[in-house]
XYZ file of C-alpha atoms in Angstrom:
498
model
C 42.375 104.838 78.032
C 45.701 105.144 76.479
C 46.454 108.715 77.666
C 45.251 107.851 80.876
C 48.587 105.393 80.681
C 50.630 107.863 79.048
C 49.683 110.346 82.131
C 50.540 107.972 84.137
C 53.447 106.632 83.048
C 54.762 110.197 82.672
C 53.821 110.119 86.554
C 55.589 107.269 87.595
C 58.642 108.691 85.432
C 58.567 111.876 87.385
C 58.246 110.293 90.837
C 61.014 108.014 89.630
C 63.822 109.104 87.867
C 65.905 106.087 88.338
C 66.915 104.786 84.493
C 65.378 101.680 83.667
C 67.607 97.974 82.381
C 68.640 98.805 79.157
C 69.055 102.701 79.629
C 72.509 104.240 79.580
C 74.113 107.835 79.203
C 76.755 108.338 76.418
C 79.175 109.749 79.180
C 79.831 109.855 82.654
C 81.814 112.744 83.822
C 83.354 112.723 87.427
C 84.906 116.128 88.394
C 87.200 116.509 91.860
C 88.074 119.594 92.851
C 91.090 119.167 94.980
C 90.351 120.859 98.851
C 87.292 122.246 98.158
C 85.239 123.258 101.727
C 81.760 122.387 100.790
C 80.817 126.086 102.083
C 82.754 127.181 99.036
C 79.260 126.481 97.079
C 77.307 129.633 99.330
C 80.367 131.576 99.638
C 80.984 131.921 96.011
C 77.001 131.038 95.009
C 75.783 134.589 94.171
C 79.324 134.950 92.237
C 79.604 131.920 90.148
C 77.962 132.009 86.465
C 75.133 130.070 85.758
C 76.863 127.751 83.458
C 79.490 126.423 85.889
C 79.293 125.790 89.385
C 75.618 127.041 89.390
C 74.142 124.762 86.623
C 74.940 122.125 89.222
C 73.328 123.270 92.068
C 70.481 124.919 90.320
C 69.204 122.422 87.708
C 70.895 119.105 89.341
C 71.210 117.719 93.223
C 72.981 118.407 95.974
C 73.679 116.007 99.045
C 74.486 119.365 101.140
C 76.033 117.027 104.013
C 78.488 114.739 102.253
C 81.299 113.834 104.959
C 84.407 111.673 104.651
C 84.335 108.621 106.376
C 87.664 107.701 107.514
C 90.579 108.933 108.408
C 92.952 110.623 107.267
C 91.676 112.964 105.099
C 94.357 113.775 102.395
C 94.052 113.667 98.392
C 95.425 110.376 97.149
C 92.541 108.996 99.464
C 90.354 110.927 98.740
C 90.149 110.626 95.332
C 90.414 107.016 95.320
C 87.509 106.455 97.877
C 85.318 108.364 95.646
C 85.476 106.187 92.887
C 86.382 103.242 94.868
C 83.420 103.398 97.063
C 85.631 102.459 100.107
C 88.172 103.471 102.404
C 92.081 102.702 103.307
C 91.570 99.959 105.241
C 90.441 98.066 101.836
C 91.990 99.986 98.478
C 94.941 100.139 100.365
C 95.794 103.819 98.907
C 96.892 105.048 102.645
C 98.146 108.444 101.776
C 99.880 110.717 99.545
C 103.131 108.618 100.747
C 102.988 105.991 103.489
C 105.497 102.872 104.301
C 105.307 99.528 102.847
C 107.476 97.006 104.626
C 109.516 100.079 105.900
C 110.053 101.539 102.126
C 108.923 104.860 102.200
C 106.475 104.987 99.300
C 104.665 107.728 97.090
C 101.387 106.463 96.132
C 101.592 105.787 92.309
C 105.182 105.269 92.259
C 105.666 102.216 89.781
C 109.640 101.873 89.571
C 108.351 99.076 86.646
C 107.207 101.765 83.777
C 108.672 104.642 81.950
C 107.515 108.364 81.417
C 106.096 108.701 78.090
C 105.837 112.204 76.617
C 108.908 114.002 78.173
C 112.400 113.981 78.652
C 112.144 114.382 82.099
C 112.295 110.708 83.722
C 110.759 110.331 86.628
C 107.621 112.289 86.242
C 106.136 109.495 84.670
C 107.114 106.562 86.468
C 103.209 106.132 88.075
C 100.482 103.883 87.702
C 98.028 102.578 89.749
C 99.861 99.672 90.697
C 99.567 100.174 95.200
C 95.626 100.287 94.173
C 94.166 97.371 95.495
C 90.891 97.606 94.319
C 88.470 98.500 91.257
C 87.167 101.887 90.516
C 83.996 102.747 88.745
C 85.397 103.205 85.460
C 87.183 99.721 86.137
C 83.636 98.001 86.455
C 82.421 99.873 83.495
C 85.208 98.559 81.149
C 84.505 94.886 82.476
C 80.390 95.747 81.918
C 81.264 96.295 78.210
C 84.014 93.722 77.780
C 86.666 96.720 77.545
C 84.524 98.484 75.212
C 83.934 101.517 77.195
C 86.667 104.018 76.878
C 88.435 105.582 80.438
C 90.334 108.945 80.229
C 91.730 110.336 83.822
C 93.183 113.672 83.752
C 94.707 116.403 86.438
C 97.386 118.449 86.890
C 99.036 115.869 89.641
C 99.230 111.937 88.725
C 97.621 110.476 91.908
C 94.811 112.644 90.647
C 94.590 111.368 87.215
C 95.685 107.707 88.232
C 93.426 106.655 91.103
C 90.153 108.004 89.365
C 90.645 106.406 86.286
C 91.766 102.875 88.013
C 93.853 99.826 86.880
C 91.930 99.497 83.409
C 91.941 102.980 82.379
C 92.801 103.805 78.747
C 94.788 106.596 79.817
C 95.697 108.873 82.242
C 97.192 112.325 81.663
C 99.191 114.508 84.062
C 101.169 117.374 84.144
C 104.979 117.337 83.997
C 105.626 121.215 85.447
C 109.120 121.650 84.267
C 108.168 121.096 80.681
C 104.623 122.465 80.644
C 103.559 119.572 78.673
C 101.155 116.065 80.221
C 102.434 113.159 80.607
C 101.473 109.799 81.123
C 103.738 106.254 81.522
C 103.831 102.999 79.444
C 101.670 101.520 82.410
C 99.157 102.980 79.702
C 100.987 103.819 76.036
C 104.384 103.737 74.323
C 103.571 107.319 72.745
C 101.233 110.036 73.230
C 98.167 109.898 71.137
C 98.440 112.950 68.343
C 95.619 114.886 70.337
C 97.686 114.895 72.806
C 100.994 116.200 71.531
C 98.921 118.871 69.845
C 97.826 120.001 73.200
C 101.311 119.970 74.170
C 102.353 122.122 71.092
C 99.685 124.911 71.983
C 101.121 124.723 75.656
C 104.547 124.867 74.639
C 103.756 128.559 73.003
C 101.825 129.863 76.229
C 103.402 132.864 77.516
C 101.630 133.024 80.794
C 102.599 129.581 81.308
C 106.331 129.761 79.980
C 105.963 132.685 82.614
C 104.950 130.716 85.334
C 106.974 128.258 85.123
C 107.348 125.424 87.897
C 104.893 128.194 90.048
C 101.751 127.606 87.419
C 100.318 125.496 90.296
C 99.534 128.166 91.858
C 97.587 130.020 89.668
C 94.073 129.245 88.143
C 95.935 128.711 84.814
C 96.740 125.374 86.015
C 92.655 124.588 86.016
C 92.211 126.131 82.840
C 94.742 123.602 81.232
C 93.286 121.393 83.021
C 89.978 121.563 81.675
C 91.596 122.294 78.101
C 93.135 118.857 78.525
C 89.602 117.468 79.177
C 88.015 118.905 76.385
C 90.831 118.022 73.953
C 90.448 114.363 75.709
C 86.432 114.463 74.844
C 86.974 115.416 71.564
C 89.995 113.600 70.767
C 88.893 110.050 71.999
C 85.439 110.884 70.460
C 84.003 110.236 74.245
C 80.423 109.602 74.433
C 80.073 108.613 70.831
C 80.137 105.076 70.647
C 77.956 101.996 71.616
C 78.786 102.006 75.197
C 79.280 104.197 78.269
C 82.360 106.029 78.222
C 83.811 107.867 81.456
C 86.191 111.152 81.929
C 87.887 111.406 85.195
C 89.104 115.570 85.312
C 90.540 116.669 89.009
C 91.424 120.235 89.177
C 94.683 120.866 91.931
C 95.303 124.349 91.916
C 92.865 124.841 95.178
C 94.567 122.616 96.764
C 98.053 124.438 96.377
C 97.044 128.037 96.535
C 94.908 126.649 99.615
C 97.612 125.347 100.946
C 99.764 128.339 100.183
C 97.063 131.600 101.319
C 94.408 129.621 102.632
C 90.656 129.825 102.859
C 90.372 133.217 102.578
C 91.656 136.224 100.072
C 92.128 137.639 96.843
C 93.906 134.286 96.132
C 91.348 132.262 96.860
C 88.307 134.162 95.342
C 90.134 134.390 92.332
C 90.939 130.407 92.428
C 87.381 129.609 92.681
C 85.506 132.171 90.603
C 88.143 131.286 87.617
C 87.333 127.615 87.871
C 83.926 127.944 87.459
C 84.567 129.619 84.055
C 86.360 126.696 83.137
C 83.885 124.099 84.946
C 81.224 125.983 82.649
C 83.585 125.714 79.519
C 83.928 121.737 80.290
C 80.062 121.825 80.042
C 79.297 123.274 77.094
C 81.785 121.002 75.288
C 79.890 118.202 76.986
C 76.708 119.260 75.604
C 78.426 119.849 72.163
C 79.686 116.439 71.794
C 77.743 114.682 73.949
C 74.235 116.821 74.091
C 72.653 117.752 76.996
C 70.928 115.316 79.153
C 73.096 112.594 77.387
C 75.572 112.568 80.170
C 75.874 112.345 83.524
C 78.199 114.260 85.782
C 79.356 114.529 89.413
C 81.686 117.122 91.895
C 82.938 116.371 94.645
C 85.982 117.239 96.374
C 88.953 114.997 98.215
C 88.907 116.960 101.264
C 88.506 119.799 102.831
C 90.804 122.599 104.563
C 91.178 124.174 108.208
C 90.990 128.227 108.098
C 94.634 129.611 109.175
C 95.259 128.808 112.390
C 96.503 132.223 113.333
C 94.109 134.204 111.694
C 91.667 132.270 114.079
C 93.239 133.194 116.604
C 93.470 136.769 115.784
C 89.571 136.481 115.589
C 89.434 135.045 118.893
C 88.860 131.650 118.164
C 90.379 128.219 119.380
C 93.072 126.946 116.854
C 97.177 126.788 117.056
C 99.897 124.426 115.326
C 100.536 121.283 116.237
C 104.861 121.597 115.887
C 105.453 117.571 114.928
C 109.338 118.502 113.939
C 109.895 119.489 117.622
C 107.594 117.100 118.609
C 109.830 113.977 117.306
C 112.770 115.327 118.256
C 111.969 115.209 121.912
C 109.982 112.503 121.705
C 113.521 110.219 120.265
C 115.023 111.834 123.379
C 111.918 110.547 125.262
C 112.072 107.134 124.595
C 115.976 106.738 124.614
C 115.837 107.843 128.152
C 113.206 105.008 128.664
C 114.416 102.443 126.573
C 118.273 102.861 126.341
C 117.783 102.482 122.371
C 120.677 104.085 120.532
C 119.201 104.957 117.202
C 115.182 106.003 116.650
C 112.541 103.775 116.789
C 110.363 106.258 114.336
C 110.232 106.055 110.361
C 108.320 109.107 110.167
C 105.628 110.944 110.968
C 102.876 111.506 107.666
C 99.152 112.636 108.228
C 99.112 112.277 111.871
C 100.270 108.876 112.270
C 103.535 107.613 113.607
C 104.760 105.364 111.550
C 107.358 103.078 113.515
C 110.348 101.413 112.419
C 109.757 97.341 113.075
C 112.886 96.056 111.840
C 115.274 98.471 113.617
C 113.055 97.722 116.831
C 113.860 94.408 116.421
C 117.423 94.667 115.214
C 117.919 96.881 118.876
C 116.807 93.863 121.226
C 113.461 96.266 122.022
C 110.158 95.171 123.077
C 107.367 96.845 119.511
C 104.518 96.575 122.025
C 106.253 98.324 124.964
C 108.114 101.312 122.330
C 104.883 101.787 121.402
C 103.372 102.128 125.075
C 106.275 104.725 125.679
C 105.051 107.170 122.613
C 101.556 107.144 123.316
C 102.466 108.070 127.348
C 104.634 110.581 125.926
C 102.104 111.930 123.424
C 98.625 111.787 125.806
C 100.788 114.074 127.866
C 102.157 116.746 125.308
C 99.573 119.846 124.375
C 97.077 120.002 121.766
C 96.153 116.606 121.275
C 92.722 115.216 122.114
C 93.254 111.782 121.617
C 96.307 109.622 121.005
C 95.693 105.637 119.909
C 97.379 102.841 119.071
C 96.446 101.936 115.922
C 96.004 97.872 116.985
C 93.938 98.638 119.480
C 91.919 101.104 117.648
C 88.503 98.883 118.126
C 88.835 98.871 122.185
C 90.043 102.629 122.519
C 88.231 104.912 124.932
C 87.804 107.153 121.968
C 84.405 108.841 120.681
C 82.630 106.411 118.338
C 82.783 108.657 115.407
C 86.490 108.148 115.656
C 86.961 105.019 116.296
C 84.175 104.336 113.200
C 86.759 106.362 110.789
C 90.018 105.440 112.327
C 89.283 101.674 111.571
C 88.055 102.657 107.684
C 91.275 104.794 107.038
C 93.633 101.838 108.514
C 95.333 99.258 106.604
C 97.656 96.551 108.667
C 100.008 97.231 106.474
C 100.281 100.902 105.128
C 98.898 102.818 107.797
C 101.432 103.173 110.687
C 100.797 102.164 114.405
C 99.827 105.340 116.488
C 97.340 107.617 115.554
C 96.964 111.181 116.988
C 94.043 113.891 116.894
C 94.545 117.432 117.464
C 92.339 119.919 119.484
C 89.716 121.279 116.786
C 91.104 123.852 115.202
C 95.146 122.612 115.314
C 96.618 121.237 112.968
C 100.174 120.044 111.564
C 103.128 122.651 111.208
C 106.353 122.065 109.669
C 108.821 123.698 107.801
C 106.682 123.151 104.882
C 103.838 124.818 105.691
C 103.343 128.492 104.934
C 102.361 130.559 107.856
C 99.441 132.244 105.844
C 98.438 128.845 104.321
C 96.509 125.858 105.972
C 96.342 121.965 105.397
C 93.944 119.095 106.233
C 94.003 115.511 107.365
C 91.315 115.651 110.152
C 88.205 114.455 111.471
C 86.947 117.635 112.090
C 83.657 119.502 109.420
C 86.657 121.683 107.903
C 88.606 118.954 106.510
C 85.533 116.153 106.155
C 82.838 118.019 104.800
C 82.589 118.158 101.267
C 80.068 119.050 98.078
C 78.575 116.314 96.550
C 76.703 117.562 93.355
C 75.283 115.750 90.567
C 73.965 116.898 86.930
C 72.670 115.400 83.742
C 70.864 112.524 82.605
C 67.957 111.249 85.210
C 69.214 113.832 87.549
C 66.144 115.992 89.190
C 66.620 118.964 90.881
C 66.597 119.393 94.704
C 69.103 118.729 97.573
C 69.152 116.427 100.469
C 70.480 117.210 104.004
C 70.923 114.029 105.917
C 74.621 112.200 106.110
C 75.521 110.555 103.052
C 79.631 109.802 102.141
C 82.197 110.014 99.632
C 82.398 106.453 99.836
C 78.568 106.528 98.624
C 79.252 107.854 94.778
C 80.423 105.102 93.422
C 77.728 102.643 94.148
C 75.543 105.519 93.185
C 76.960 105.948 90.169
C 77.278 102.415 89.291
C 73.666 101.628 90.281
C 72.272 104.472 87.710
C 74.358 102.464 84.935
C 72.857 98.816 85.743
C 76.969 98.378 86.796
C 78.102 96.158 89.220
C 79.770 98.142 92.110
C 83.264 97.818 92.755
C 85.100 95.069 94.197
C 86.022 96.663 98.156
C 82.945 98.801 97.566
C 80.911 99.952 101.341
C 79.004 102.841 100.186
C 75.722 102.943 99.790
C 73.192 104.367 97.337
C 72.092 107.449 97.579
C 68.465 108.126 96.254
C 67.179 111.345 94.190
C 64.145 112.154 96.749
């Protein structure tokens, strides 16, 4: 009778993996990997070792159709909807920079707090302070009454900032004129030893002395990256205490040698196949320290990327820039002619949305609802665009529901601007900025919205699931597996291990 239970208890176990009250990993590790395609994982598969990349998707699970939700789709957001479990419209975290009251504003900028760890001043003046709600690592630390220890680290701050959230016990970034990370007295007054020991080593690399301010654009950047993770396990003894700890780690050099050659090329093969040495190096100090199956760990990326708009075209297929720096200029010219206004009516232009200047609208004796009538008549007639909205009026557009849906989640009354524009598929923004072999993101479209969603480790089984599931769904997911309360703006749901 009693191995009859035993059998099938072990049953019920394997049917459900799900932990039970009172079960909890030593670690949870959440990896980003900054403009990562989810095709990546097949283009690369039969490449990557079986330690990195691989150990994921062949011992753990893959949702193979994760999609972003809302719009737009650009790396501050998308690393704090992942561990926010909700979009714009309620963490507030609009963009990389965005306006607030008509300030133009970088995401983490926190005028309040110092840099701590360098000389140079203003790399460090970040915190999560525009955040406006709690992160998974956030409800952890109030699970455990503060007990549970949060690390973030990356190679940019909104990277290391927004994962980690407002109760973090640090976050790490890189300061690229020094070669040395950083962090600000939102966190510390000095840098932990570990950490200026890291430093020290880095202050003696050659290739990265070489580098210079350019090491973000080469896979060194990941591999000090993940060094800086490992040091952070080992240093803050992660994983070894009473309660769950959690390590944020967001690799960026994809993003800017993306951004720089593209999806395609030597660059890019060597971007990818290099980070998977150092994905696999993360791992085997996590089962070191940790032990395997003690820890639970998920990938995921903050977006996507279009393919190079002219190399599509040379390949016969429908793409082309979108020019906004002509666009605004004729557009002020536009609206003068309409309006008689003598200075423009336009802050800027970030991530596809105009973002319109209220006081000086008012300050000119002008009408905000009819300026903004005039740009969207100019805009629904200029080339390229499919669909052209006014961001109040967002709910009652004649737009597709699948935009409306993640227009509404990306805006926020305040931060998000008041006209929103979509390109033709395959277009997408081209400024002065923007290298002609490179690409960018921000779109609806699979290319910038589709992304991996992989999970490993403790009560993980292996298999894969192919329906829609979204970045806004990991952190409930993650939170549920920990007997966690989800966070405070959370709207994801939570995704099951079938």
């Amino acid at each position: 009778m009693t191995i009859c239970l035993m059998v099938a208890a072990l049953q019920v176990a394997a049917e459900n993996p799900r932990p039970q009250f009172g079960e909890k990993p030593k670690l949870v590790v959440g990896i980003v990997v900054d403009q990562m395609r989810w095709d990546y994982l097949s283009i690369y598969y039969n490449r990557f070792t079986r330690e990195g990349f691989r150990r994921m998707i062949d011992e753990g699970y893959s949702f193979d159709n994760c999609l972003i939700n809302y719009l737009p789709t650009v790396t501050a957001i998308g690393h704090t909807s992942a561990y926010t479990g909700t979009s714009p419209a309620f963490h507030g975290i609009c963009g990389n920079t965005f306006f607030i009251d008509g300030k133009r504003t970088y995401c983490c900028q926190d005028s309040t707090v110092k840099t701590v760890g360098t000389d140079n001043k203003n790399v460090g003046k970040m915190s999560p302070k525009n955040l406006l709600a709690t992160t998974i690592g956030d409800q952890l630390r109030l699970h455990t009454n503060f007990r549970s220890k949060v690390i973030g680290v990356s190679y940019k701050d909104r990277a290391a900032i927004f994962p980690a959230g407002h109760a973090a016990n640090a976050a790490y970034w890189l300061d690229i004129k020094n070669g040395q990370f950083v962090t600000s007295t939102y966190y510390m007054t000095e840098l932990p030893q570990w950490v200026k020991d890291v430093n020290k080593r880095m202050s003696q690399h050659q290739e990265l002395k070489k580098l210079g301010k350019d090491v973000g654009l080469s896979p060194l950047a990941g591999t000090l990256t993940a060094d800086m993770a490992i040091a952070a396990l080992k240093g803050e003894n992660l994983g070894k205490g009473e309660e769950t700890d959690m390590l944020c780690v967001s690799f960026s050099q994809t993003d800017l040698i993306g951004h720089k050659w593209s999806t395609r090329g030597e660059h890019t093969d060597e971007a990818y196949l290099e980070l998977d040495k150092d994905i696999a190096r993360l791992f085997d100090a996590l089962d070191e320290q940790v032990g395997k199956g003690n820890y639970i760990a998920f990938l995921t990326a903050d977006h996507g990327a279009a393919h190079n708009s002219q190399w599509m075209e040379d390949n016969k297929l429908h793409a082309g820039k979108w020019l906004s720096e002509k666009l605004r200029k004729d557009l002020d010219k536009y609206v003068a002619s309409k309006l008689g206004n003598s200075k423009s009516v336009i802050l800027g232009i970030i991530d596809y949305r105009f973002f319109l200047d209220k006081e000086g609208i008012r300050q000119q004796g002008l009408d905000y609802q009819q300026v903004k009538d005039v740009i969207v008549e100019y805009l629904r007639q200029s080339p390229n665009l499919s669909f052209v909205v006014d961001c109040e009026k967002i709910a009652t557009s004649p737009i597709p529901s699948i935009l409306r849906d993640r227009m509404l989640l990306g805006y926020n009354f305040h931060r998000s601007g008041e006209i929103f524009v979509v390109p033709e598929p395959g277009y997408y923004e081209f400024g002065s900025w923007t290298s002609p072999v490179g690409t960018t993101h921000g779109e609806w479209n699979p290319y910038d919205a589709h992304i991996p969603l992989l999970f490993y480790g403790w009560h993980v089984p292996h298999g894969s699931h192919a329906q829609e599931v979204h970045i806004t769904d990991i952190a409930p997911t993650v939170c549920s597996l920990l007997h966690v309360q989800q966070p405070n703006a959370c709207i994801g749901d939570i995704l099951q291990f079938d």
